[in-house]
Amino acid sequence: MLIVGDFDADGATSCAMAVSVLQQMGLREVAYLVPNRLSLATD
């Protein structure tokens, strides 16, 4: 499973919580992706 988070504080926190809970539930393959703010920034 892939969890996609956001780069702000609440996005990073919710991503970490989701990964943690899924692992505690027994899901072994949990990955996460948090976009790079600098490379994805818009003008």
mmCIF file of N, CA and C in Angstrom:
data_model
loop_
_atom_site.group_PDB
_atom_site.id
_atom_site.type_symbol
_atom_site.label_atom_id
_atom_site.label_comp_id
_atom_site.label_asym_id
_atom_site.label_seq_id
_atom_site.Cartn_x
_atom_site.Cartn_y
_atom_site.Cartn_z
ATOM 1 N N MET A 1 0.843 -1.157 0.000
ATOM 2 C CA MET A 1 0.000 0.000 0.000
ATOM 3 C C MET A 1 0.896 1.229 0.000
ATOM 4 N N LEU A 2 0.472 2.243 -0.697
ATOM 5 C CA LEU A 2 1.205 3.502 -0.771
ATOM 6 C C LEU A 2 0.357 4.604 -0.151
ATOM 7 N N ILE A 3 0.924 5.272 0.836
ATOM 8 C CA ILE A 3 0.283 6.424 1.460
ATOM 9 C C ILE A 3 0.944 7.669 0.883
ATOM 10 N N VAL A 4 0.142 8.577 0.336
ATOM 11 C CA VAL A 4 0.669 9.824 -0.216
ATOM 12 C C VAL A 4 0.277 10.947 0.733
ATOM 13 N N GLY A 5 1.300 11.618 1.268
ATOM 14 C CA GLY A 5 1.061 12.698 2.220
ATOM 15 C C GLY A 5 1.328 14.047 1.593
ATOM 16 N N ASP A 6 1.144 15.071 2.396
ATOM 17 C CA ASP A 6 1.414 16.438 1.968
ATOM 18 C C ASP A 6 2.640 16.923 2.719
ATOM 19 N N PHE A 7 3.268 17.983 2.240
ATOM 20 C CA PHE A 7 4.519 18.427 2.848
ATOM 21 C C PHE A 7 4.310 19.396 4.008
ATOM 22 N N ASP A 8 3.071 19.780 4.295
ATOM 23 C CA ASP A 8 2.862 20.655 5.446
ATOM 24 C C ASP A 8 2.757 19.826 6.732
ATOM 25 N N ALA A 9 2.649 20.497 7.861
ATOM 26 C CA ALA A 9 2.711 19.814 9.160
ATOM 27 C C ALA A 9 1.602 18.781 9.338
ATOM 28 N N ASP A 10 0.370 19.136 9.014
ATOM 29 C CA ASP A 10 -0.712 18.173 9.208
ATOM 30 C C ASP A 10 -0.668 17.045 8.184
ATOM 31 N N GLY A 11 -0.180 17.318 7.003
ATOM 32 C CA GLY A 11 -0.041 16.262 5.996
ATOM 33 C C GLY A 11 1.025 15.254 6.364
ATOM 34 N N ALA A 12 2.149 15.734 6.876
ATOM 35 C CA ALA A 12 3.226 14.835 7.301
ATOM 36 C C ALA A 12 2.801 14.013 8.510
ATOM 37 N N THR A 13 2.093 14.650 9.441
ATOM 38 C CA THR A 13 1.631 13.947 10.638
ATOM 39 C C THR A 13 0.620 12.868 10.285
ATOM 40 N N SER A 14 -0.347 13.188 9.445
ATOM 41 C CA SER A 14 -1.359 12.198 9.079
ATOM 42 C C SER A 14 -0.757 11.055 8.279
ATOM 43 N N CYS A 15 0.238 11.341 7.461
ATOM 44 C CA CYS A 15 0.927 10.289 6.710
ATOM 45 C C CYS A 15 1.634 9.340 7.676
ATOM 46 N N ALA A 16 2.353 9.900 8.648
ATOM 47 C CA ALA A 16 3.059 9.076 9.634
ATOM 48 C C ALA A 16 2.086 8.247 10.459
ATOM 49 N N MET A 17 0.968 8.842 10.842
ATOM 50 C CA MET A 17 -0.028 8.109 11.624
ATOM 51 C C MET A 17 -0.647 6.981 10.810
ATOM 52 N N ALA A 18 -0.947 7.234 9.554
ATOM 53 C CA ALA A 18 -1.544 6.209 8.699
ATOM 54 C C ALA A 18 -0.595 5.032 8.518
ATOM 55 N N VAL A 19 0.675 5.312 8.261
ATOM 56 C CA VAL A 19 1.664 4.241 8.102
ATOM 57 C C VAL A 19 1.770 3.440 9.391
ATOM 58 N N SER A 20 1.845 4.120 10.523
ATOM 59 C CA SER A 20 1.978 3.456 11.818
ATOM 60 C C SER A 20 0.783 2.555 12.120
ATOM 61 N N VAL A 21 -0.417 3.065 11.921
ATOM 62 C CA VAL A 21 -1.623 2.289 12.211
ATOM 63 C C VAL A 21 -1.719 1.073 11.299
ATOM 64 N N LEU A 22 -1.439 1.245 10.024
ATOM 65 C CA LEU A 22 -1.510 0.115 9.096
ATOM 66 C C LEU A 22 -0.490 -0.960 9.454
ATOM 67 N N GLN A 23 0.705 -0.555 9.869
ATOM 68 C CA GLN A 23 1.711 -1.527 10.286
ATOM 69 C C GLN A 23 1.278 -2.236 11.562
ATOM 70 N N GLN A 24 0.677 -1.524 12.492
ATOM 71 C CA GLN A 24 0.189 -2.137 13.724
ATOM 72 C C GLN A 24 -0.949 -3.111 13.448
ATOM 73 N N MET A 25 -1.695 -2.871 12.372
ATOM 74 C CA MET A 25 -2.779 -3.769 11.989
ATOM 75 C C MET A 25 -2.265 -5.002 11.253
ATOM 76 N N GLY A 26 -0.962 -5.046 10.991
ATOM 77 C CA GLY A 26 -0.380 -6.229 10.382
ATOM 78 C C GLY A 26 -0.005 -6.101 8.921
ATOM 79 N N LEU A 27 -0.245 -4.964 8.328
ATOM 80 C CA LEU A 27 0.135 -4.770 6.928
ATOM 81 C C LEU A 27 1.645 -4.588 6.864
ATOM 82 N N ARG A 28 2.314 -5.469 6.163
ATOM 83 C CA ARG A 28 3.777 -5.463 6.161
ATOM 84 C C ARG A 28 4.366 -4.500 5.137
ATOM 85 N N GLU A 29 3.752 -4.390 3.995
ATOM 86 C CA GLU A 29 4.314 -3.560 2.928
ATOM 87 C C GLU A 29 3.559 -2.238 2.838
ATOM 88 N N VAL A 30 4.022 -1.283 3.616
ATOM 89 C CA VAL A 30 3.441 0.056 3.605
ATOM 90 C C VAL A 30 4.543 1.026 3.198
ATOM 91 N N ALA A 31 4.310 1.752 2.147
ATOM 92 C CA ALA A 31 5.272 2.759 1.686
ATOM 93 C C ALA A 31 4.597 4.122 1.774
ATOM 94 N N TYR A 32 5.406 5.156 1.763
ATOM 95 C CA TYR A 32 4.846 6.501 1.802
ATOM 96 C C TYR A 32 5.586 7.403 0.829
ATOM 97 N N LEU A 33 4.898 8.429 0.397
ATOM 98 C CA LEU A 33 5.460 9.408 -0.528
ATOM 99 C C LEU A 33 5.002 10.788 -0.078
ATOM 100 N N VAL A 34 5.964 11.654 0.155
ATOM 101 C CA VAL A 34 5.672 13.047 0.492
ATOM 102 C C VAL A 34 6.358 13.894 -0.569
ATOM 103 N N PRO A 35 5.591 14.640 -1.360
ATOM 104 C CA PRO A 35 6.176 15.427 -2.448
ATOM 105 C C PRO A 35 7.192 16.446 -1.931
ATOM 106 N N ASN A 36 8.161 16.752 -2.759
ATOM 107 C CA ASN A 36 9.162 17.760 -2.443
ATOM 108 C C ASN A 36 8.580 19.134 -2.752
ATOM 109 N N ARG A 37 8.461 19.953 -1.755
ATOM 110 C CA ARG A 37 7.851 21.282 -1.905
ATOM 111 C C ARG A 37 8.591 22.141 -2.926
ATOM 112 N N LEU A 38 9.916 22.065 -2.941
ATOM 113 C CA LEU A 38 10.699 22.920 -3.831
ATOM 114 C C LEU A 38 10.582 22.513 -5.295
ATOM 115 N N SER A 39 10.550 21.214 -5.569
ATOM 116 C CA SER A 39 10.497 20.786 -6.966
ATOM 117 C C SER A 39 9.083 20.855 -7.543
ATOM 118 N N LEU A 40 8.065 20.889 -6.687
ATOM 119 C CA LEU A 40 6.686 20.924 -7.177
ATOM 120 C C LEU A 40 6.017 22.277 -6.986
ATOM 121 N N ALA A 41 6.771 23.266 -6.544
ATOM 122 C CA ALA A 41 6.193 24.592 -6.277
ATOM 123 C C ALA A 41 5.711 25.246 -7.565
ATOM 124 N N THR A 42 4.623 25.970 -7.441
ATOM 125 C CA THR A 42 4.095 26.725 -8.578
ATOM 126 C C THR A 42 4.282 28.210 -8.306
ATOM 127 N N ASP A 43 4.285 28.989 -9.347
ATOM 128 C CA ASP A 43 4.481 30.440 -9.192
ATOM 129 C C ASP A 43 3.262 31.135 -8.668
#
